[in-house]
Coordinates of C-alpha atoms in Angstrom, one line a residue:
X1 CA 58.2 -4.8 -0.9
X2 CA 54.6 -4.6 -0.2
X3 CA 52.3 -6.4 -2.3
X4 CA 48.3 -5.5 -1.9
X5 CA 46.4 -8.6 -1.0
X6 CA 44.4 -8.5 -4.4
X7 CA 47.6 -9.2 -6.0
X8 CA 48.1 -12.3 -3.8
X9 CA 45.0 -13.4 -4.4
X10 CA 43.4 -13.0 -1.1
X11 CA 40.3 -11.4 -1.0
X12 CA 39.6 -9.0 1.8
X13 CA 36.4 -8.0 3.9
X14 CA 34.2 -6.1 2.0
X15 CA 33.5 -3.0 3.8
X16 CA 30.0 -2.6 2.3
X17 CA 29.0 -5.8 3.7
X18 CA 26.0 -5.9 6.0
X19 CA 28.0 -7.3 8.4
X20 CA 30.3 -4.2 8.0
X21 CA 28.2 -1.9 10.2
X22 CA 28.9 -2.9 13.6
X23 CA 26.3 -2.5 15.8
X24 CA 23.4 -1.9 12.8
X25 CA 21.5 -4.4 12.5
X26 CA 21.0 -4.3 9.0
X27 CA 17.9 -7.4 8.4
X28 CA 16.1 -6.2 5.4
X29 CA 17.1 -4.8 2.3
X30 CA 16.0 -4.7 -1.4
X31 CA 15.7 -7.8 -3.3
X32 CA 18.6 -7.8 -6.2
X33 CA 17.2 -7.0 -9.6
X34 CA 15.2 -9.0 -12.0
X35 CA 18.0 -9.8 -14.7
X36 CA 15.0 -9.5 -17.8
X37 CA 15.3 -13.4 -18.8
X38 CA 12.6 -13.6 -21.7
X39 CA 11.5 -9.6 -21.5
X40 CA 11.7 -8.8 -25.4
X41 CA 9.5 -12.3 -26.1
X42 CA 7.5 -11.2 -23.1
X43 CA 6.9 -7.4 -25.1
X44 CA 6.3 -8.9 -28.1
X45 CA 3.8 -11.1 -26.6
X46 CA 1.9 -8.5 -25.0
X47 CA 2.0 -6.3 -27.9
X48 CA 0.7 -8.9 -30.0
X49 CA -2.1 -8.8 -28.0
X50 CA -3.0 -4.9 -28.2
X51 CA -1.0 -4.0 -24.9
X52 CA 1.4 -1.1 -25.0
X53 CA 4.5 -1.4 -22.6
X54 CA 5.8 1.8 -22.1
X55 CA 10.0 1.2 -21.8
X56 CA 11.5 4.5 -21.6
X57 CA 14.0 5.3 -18.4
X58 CA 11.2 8.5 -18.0
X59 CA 8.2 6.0 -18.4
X60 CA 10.1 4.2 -15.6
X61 CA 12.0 6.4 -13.9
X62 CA 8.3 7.7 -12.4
X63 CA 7.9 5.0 -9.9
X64 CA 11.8 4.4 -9.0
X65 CA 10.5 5.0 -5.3
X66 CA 7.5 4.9 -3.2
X67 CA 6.0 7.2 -0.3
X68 CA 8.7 6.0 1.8
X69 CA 11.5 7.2 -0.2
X70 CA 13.7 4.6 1.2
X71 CA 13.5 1.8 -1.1
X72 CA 14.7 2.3 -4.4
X73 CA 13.7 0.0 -7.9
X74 CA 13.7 0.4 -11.2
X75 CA 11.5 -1.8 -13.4
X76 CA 11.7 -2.7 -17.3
X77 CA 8.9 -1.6 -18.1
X78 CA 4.9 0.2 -17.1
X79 CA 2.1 -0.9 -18.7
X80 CA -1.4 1.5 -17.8
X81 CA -4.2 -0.6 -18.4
X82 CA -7.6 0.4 -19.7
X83 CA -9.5 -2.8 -18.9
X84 CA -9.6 -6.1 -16.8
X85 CA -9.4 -7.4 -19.9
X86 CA -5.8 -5.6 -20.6
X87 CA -4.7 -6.9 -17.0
X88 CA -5.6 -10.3 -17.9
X89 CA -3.4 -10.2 -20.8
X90 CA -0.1 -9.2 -18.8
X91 CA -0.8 -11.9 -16.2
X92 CA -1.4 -14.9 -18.7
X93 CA 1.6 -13.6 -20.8
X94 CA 3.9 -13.2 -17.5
X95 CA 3.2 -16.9 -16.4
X96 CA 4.2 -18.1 -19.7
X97 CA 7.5 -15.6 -19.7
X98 CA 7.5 -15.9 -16.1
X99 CA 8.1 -11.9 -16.2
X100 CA 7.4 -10.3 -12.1
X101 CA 4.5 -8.0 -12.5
X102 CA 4.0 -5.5 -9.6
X103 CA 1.0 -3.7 -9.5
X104 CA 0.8 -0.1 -7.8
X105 CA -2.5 2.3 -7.2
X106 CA -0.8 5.2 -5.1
X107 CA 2.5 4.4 -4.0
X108 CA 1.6 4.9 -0.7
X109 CA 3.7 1.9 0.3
X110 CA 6.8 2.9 2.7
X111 CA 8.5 -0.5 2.8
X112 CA 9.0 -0.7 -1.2
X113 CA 6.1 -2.8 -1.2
X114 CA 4.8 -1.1 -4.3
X115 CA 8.6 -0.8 -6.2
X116 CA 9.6 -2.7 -8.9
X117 CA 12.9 -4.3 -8.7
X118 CA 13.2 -5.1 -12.5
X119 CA 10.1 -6.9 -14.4
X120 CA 6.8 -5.3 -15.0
X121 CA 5.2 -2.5 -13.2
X122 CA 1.5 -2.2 -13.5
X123 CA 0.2 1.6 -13.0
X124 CA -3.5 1.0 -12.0
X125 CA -4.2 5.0 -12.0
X126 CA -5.3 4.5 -15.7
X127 CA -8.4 2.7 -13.8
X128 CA -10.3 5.7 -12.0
X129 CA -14.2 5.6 -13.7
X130 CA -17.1 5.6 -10.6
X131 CA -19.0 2.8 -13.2
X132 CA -22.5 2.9 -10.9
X133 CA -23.9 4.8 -7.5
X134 CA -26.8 2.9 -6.3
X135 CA -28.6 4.7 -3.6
X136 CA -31.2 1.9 -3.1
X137 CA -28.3 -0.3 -2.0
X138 CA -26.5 2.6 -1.0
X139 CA -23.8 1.1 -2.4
X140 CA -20.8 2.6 -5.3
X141 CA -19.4 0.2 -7.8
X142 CA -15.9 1.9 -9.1
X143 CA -12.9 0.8 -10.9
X144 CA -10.0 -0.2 -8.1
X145 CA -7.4 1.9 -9.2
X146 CA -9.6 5.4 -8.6
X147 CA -7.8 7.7 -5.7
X148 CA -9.7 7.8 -2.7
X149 CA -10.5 11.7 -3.1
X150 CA -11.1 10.9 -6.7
X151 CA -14.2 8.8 -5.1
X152 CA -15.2 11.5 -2.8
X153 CA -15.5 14.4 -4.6
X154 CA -18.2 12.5 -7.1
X155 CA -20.1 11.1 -4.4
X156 CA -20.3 14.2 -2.6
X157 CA -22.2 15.4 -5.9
X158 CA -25.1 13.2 -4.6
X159 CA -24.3 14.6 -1.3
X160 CA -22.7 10.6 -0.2
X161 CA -19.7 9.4 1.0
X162 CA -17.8 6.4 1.3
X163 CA -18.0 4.3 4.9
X164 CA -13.8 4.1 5.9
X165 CA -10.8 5.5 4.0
X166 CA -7.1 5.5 4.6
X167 CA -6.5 9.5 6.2
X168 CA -4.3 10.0 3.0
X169 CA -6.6 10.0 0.2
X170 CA -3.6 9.9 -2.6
X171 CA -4.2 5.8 -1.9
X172 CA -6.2 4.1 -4.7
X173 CA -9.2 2.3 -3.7
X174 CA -7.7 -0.9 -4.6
X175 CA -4.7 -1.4 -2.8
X176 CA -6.6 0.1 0.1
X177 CA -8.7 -3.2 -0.1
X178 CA -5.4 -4.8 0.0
X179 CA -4.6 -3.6 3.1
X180 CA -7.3 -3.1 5.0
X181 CA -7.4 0.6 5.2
X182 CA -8.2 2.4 8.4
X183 CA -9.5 5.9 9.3
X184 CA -10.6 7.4 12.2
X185 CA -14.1 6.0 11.8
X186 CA -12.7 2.4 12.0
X187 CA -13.4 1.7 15.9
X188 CA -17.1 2.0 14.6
X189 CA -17.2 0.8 11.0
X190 CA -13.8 -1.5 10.7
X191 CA -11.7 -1.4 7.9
X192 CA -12.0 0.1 4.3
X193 CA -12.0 -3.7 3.2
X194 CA -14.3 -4.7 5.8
X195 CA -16.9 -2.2 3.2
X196 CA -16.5 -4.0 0.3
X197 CA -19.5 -5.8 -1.1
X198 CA -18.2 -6.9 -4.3
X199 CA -15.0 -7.3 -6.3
X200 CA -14.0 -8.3 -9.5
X201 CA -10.6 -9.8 -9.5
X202 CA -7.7 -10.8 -12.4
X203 CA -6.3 -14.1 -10.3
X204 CA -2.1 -14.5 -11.4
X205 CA -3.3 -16.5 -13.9
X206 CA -5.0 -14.3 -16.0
X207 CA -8.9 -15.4 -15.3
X208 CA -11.4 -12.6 -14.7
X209 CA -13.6 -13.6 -11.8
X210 CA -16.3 -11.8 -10.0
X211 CA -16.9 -12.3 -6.0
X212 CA -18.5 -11.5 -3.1
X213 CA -19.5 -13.3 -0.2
X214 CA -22.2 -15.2 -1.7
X215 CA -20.1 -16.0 -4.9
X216 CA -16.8 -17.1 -5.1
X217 CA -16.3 -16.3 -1.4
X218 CA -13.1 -18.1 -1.3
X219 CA -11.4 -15.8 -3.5
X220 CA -12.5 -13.0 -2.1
X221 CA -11.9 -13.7 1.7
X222 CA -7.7 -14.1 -0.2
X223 CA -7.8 -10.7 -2.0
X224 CA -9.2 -8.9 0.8
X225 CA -5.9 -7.9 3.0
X226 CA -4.1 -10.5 0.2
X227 CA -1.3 -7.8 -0.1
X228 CA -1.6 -8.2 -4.2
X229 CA -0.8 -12.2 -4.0
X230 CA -3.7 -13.5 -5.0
X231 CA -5.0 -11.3 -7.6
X232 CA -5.7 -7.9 -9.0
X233 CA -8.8 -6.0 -7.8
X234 CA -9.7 -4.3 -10.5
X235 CA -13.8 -3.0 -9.6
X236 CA -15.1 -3.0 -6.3
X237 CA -18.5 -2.5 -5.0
X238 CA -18.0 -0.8 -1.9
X239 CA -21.0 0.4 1.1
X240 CA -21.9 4.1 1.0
X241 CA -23.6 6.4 3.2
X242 CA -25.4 10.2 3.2
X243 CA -22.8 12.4 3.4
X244 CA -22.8 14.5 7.1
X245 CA -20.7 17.4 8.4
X246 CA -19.1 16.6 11.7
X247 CA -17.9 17.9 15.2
X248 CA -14.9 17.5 16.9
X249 CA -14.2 17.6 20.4
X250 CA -10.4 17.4 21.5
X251 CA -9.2 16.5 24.8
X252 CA -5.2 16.8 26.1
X253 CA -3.0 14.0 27.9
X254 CA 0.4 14.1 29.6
X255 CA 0.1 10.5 29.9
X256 CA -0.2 7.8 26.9
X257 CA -1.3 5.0 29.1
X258 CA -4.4 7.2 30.2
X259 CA -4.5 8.5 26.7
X260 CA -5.0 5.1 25.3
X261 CA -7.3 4.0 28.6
X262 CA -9.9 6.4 27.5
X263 CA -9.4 6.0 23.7
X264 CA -10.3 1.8 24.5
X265 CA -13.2 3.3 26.8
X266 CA -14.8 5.0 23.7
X267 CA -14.4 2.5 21.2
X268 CA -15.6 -0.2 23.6
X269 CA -19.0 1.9 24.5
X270 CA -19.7 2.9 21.1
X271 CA -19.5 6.3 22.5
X272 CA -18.2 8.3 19.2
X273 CA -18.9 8.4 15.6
X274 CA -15.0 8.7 15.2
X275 CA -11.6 8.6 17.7
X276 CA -8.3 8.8 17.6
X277 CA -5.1 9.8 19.3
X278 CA -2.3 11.7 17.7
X279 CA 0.8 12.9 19.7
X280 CA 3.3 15.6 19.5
X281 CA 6.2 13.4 20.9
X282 CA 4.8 11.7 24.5
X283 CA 4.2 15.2 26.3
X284 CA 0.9 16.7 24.3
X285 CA -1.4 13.5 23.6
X286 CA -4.8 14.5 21.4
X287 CA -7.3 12.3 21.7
X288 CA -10.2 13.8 19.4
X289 CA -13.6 12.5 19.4
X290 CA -15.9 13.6 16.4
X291 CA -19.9 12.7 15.3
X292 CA -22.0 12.9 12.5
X293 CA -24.9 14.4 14.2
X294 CA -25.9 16.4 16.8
X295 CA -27.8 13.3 18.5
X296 CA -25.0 11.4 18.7
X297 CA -22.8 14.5 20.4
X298 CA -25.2 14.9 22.7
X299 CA -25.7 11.7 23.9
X300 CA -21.6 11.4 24.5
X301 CA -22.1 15.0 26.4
X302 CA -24.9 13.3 28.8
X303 CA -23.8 9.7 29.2
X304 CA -19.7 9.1 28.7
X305 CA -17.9 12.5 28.5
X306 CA -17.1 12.8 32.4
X307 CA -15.1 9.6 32.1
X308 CA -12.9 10.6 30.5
X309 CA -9.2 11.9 32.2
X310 CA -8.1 14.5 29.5
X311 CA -8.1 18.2 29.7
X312 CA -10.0 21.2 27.8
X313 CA -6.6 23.3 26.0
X314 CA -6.6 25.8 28.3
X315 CA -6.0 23.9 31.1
X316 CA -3.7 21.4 29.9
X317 CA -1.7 24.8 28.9
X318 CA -1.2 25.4 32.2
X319 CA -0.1 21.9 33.0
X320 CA 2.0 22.1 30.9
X321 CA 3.9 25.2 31.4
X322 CA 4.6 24.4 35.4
X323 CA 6.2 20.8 34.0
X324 CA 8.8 22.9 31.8
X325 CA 8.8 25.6 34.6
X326 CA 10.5 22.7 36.5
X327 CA 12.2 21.0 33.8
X328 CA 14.0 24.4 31.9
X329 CA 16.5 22.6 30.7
X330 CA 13.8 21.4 28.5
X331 CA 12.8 24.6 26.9
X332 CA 13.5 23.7 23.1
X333 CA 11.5 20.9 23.4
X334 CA 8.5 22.9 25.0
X335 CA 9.2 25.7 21.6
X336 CA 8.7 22.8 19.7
X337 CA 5.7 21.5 21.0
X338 CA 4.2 25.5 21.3
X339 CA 5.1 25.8 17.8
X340 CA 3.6 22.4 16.4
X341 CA 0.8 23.2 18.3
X342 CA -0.2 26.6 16.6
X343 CA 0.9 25.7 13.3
X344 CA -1.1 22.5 13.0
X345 CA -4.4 22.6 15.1
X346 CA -5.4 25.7 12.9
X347 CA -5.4 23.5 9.8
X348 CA -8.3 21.6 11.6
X349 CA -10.4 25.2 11.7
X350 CA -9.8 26.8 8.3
X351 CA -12.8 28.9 7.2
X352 CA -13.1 27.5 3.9
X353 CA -13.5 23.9 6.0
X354 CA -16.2 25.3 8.3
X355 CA -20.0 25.4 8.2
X356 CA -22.2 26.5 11.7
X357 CA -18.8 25.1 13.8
X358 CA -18.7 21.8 11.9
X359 CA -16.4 20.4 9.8
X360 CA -18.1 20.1 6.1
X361 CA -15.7 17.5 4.9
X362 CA -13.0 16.1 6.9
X363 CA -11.7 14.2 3.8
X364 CA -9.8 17.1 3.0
X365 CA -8.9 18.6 6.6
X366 CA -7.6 15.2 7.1
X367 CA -5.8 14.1 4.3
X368 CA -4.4 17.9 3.9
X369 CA -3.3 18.0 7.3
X370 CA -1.6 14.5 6.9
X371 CA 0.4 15.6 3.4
X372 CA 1.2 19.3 5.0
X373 CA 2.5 18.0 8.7
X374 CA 3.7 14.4 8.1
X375 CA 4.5 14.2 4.7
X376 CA 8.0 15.1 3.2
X377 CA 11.2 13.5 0.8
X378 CA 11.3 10.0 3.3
X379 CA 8.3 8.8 5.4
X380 CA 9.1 6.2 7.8
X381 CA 6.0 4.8 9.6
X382 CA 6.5 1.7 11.5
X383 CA 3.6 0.4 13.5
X384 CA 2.2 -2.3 15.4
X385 CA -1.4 -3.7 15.5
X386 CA -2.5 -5.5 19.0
X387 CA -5.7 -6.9 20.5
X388 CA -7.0 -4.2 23.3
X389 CA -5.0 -5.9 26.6
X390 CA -1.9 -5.3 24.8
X391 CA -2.0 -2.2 23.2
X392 CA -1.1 -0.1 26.2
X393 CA 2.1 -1.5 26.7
X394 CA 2.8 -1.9 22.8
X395 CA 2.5 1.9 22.2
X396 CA 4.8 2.6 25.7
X397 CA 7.5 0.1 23.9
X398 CA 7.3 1.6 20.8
X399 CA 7.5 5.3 22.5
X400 CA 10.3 4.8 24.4
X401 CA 12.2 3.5 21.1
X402 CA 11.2 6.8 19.2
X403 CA 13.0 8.6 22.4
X404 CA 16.2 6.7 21.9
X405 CA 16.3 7.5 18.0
X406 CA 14.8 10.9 17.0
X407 CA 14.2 14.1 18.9
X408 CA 11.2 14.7 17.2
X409 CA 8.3 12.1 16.3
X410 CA 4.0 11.3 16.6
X411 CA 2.1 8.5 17.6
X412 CA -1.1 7.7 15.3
X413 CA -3.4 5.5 17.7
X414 CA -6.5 4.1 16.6
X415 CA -9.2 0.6 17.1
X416 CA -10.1 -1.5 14.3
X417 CA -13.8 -3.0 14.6
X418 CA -13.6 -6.3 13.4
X419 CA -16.3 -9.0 11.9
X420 CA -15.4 -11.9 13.2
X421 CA -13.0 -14.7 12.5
X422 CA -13.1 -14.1 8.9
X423 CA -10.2 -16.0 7.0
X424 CA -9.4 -12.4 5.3
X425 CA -7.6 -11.8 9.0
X426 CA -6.1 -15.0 8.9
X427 CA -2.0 -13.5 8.0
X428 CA -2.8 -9.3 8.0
X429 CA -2.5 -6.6 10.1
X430 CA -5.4 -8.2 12.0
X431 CA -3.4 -9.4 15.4
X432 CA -4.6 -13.2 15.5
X433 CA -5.8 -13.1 18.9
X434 CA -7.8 -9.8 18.7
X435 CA -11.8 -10.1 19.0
X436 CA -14.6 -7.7 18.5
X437 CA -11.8 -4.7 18.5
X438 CA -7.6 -4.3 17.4
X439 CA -6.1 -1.3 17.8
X440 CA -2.8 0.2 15.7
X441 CA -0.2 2.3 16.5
X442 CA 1.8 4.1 13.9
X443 CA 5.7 5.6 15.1
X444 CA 6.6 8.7 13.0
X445 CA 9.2 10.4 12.8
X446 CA 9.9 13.8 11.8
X447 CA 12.2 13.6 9.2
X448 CA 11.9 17.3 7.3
X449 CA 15.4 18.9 7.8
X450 CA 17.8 16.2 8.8
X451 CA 19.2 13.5 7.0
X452 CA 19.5 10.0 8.4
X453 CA 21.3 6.8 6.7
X454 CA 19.6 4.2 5.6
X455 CA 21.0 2.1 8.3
X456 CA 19.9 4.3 11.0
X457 CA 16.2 4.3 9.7
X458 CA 16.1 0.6 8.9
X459 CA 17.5 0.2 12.7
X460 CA 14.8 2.3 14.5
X461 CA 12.2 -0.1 12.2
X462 CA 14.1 -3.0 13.5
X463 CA 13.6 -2.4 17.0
X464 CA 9.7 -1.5 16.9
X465 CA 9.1 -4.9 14.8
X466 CA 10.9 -6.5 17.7
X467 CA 8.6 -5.5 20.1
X468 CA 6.3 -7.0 17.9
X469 CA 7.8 -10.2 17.6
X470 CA 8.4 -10.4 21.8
X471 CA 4.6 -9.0 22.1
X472 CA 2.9 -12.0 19.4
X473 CA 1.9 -9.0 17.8
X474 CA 1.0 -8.1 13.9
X475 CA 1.7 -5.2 11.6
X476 CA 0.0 -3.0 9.0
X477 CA 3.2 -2.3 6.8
X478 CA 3.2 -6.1 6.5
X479 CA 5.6 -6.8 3.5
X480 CA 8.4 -5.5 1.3
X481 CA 11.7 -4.6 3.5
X482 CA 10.0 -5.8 6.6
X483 CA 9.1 -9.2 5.4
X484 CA 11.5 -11.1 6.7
X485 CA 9.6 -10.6 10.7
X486 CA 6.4 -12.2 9.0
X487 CA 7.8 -15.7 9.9
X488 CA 8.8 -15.0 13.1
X489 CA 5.9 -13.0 14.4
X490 CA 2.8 -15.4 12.4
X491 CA 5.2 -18.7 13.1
X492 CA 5.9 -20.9 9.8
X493 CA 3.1 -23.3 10.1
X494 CA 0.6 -19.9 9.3
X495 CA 3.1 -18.6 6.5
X496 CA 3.4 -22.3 4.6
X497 CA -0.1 -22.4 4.6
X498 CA -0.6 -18.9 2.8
X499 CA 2.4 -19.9 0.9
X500 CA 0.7 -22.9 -0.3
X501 CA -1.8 -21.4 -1.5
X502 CA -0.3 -18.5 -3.1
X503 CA 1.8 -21.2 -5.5
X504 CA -1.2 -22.7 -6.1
X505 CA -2.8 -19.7 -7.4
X506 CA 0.3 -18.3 -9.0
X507 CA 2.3 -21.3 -10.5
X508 CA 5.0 -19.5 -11.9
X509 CA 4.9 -16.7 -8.4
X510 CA 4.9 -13.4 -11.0
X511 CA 2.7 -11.4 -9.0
X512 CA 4.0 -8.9 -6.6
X513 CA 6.6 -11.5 -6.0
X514 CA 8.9 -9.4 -3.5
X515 CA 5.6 -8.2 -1.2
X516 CA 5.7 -11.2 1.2
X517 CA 7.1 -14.3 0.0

């Protein structure tokens, strides 16, 4: 008689277990739960003090997931706050409850990073008022948790605009900050972060604290691409500037390492107002070049545009129909690219966009191109950040990996001006031996219409954050599932350091506790 192995009190292999899938390397998943040890003393606490916590599963249920769709949370509760003075209250109450608060602006997070795995979740939305536009400083002071085209449509009342934003405007200003933030003005102006002038900041311990370089510097060089550890931005001061229509001038590439050659050319010469690269797979590289003024377009036209190696569209068309002439076995791919091609590049041109042949705001070409043509139920967006000798070679890697795994994919290339050795780069997507410029690569693929695991997804992430590991490179998506590569790409003596500090600044480790440590 058989007798099942439960019965004999042997426990077999569970076949859920990650090391179930052979072959899947499955490093990263979510934390477990937050069991809610102290929560109803930690409500009551809060409410005592004049804070609502919203507890429904609806309240909740809102921010189960973030852009990424892959990592899944569910907190105990969402507070919105009105006030730096409400945020205090939730930090000073979760050290004494020792409650995890995660804060969130716009989700825009694609390793979970912004997901609340039990605790509190803190919905910074509720904080969108522009407080001040100073146009003798040329400077706007706003609450942190305003969306990026929130920002932009009241400056361009004044006709102004912000220096650097994140292409994807649904990002709050705040945990832009956080980040660093990077658009396709970045090889000029740096980061979004890099334009802050002020911040006021809720430290994990509940004090309000205004900074800026002058005062308090140390706490703002932390918060500054801090990834939410060391505080809650909650207003920043940020550099403005008149707002100006643009041109844009595309050129076509077969090759990325020529691609990227003349992309480093540009940033290095100061030969653009804005550059970038995007890629429909590793056949039809765009690297676009765009200015603010006429000036500026027509000193590129005089001095640096017959450097560069790419081609007008017509003839890279013809280019590229002899390759598939002589490769017809890859026809589908060819419809694919023909088809991408026509559907997205009009986007860029739409009359209600266009003034005289320029662009009249690209923060809504761009960010409505990005939502339209890379958006969708999952977004998985991988990326590596490299100092300028590297990058070449980085974005080749991290190509050929997007062959072995998806048919159909883009490449998001762009450089990073930096100031210096500032501290703020110390443990960010800032690659530690960059100078003057780093330059990022994102690796998307196109997900709309197939379904992949989990497993399969976290495996094609695995393999590009190995090349960044064997590279000594760093990572803009630096946290949530992925943190467990932060040791071995920044080495431990770098992370104890950071980790050091963050204890001393959050004793009881309540803020955005699953992020990075």
């Amino acid at each position: 008689m058989h007798i099942p192995v439960f019965e004999r009190g042997i426990i077999p292999p569970d076949p859920v277990a990650p090391d179930s899938l052979k072959g899947i390397p499955r490093q990263k998943t979510n934390p477990s739960r937050w069991q809610g040890d102290n929560w109803q003393d930690f409500v009551q606490d809060l409410r005592s003090r004049g804070v609502t916590v919203c507890e429904s599963r609806a309240d909740c249920s809102v921010f189960m997931t973030d852009a990424g769709g892959v990592a899944y949370g569910l907190s105990h509760g969402v507070v919105r706050p009105n006030s730096a003075e409400d945020i205090s209250k939730v930090l000073k109450a979760a050290q004494t409850h020792r409650v995890p608060v995660t804060t969130r602006g716009g989700g825009l997070t694609t390793e979970g990073e912004s997901v609340a795995f039990g605790g509190l979740l803190l919905d910074m939305s509720s904080m969108n008022r522009v407080l001040e536009i100073n146009t003798d400083a040329m400077t706007v002071r706003t609450q942190a948790g305003i969306f990026w085209h929130q920002l932009a449509e009241i400056l361009r009342r004044d006709k102004l605009d912000y220096l650097s934003a994140p292409l994807n405007l649904t990002a709050s200003v705040g945990g832009t900050l956080g980040v660093g933030g990077i658009d396709v003005n970045s090889p000029r102006l740096g980061c979004s972060a890099d334009q802050a002038v002020a911040l006021q900041v809720v430290t994990p311990t509940g004090n309000i604290v205004n900074c800026s370089e002058q005062e308090n510097p140390e706490l703002m060089e932390r918060v500054l691409f801090g990834y939410g550890q060391f505080g809650v931005i909650t207003e920043a001061t940020l550099k403005i500037r008149k707002f100006t229509p643009i041109t844009i001038q595309y050129y076509y590439y077969s090759s990325l390492r020529t691609a990227i050659e003349d992309l480093q050319f540009i940033a290095r010469e100061d030969a653009s107002d804005y550059s970038g690269i995007l890629t429909i797979l590793d056949r039809a590289i765009t690297l676009l070049v765009a200015f603010d003024s006429d000036d500026r377009e027509r000193e590129f036209n005089a001095r640096w545009k017959h450097n560069l190696r790419g081609h007008g569209e017509a003839g890279f068309g013809l280019r590229m129909a002899w390759h598939y002439l002589l490769h017809p076995w890859r026809i589908r791919e060819a419809a694919y690219i023909i088809g991408r091609r026509f559907k997205l590049f009009p986007e860029f041109w739409r009359s209600e966009f266009m003034h005289n042949g320029k662009i009249v705001d690209r923060t809504v070409v761009f960010s409505r191109a990005v939502w339209k043509f890379w958006g969708g139920p999952q977004m998985v967006i991988p990326d590596l950040s490299s100092k300028a000798e590297k990058f070449a070679e980085a974005v080749e890697r991290g190509n050929a990996v997007c062959r072995k795994y998806f048919r159909h994919y883009t490449l998001y290339c762009v450089g990073i001006k930096l100031r210096g050795k500032l501290p703020r780069y110390e443990m960010s997507c800032i690659p530690p031996d960059a100078s003057d410029i780093a330059y990022g690569c994102e690796f998307e693929p196109m997900l709309r219409g197939t379904n992949y695991s989990r497993d399969y997804l976290q495996s094609f992430k695995n393999e590009i954050y190995d090349i960044g590991v064997d590279m000594g490179l760093s990572y803009y998506r630096f946290g949530g599932m992925m943190k467990g590569y932060i040791r071995r790409a920044m080495g431990n003596e770098l992370v104890d350091k950071h980790l050091a500090m963050k204890k001393a600044a959050d004793p009881a480790m309540i803020l955005n506790a699953e992020v990075i440590f």
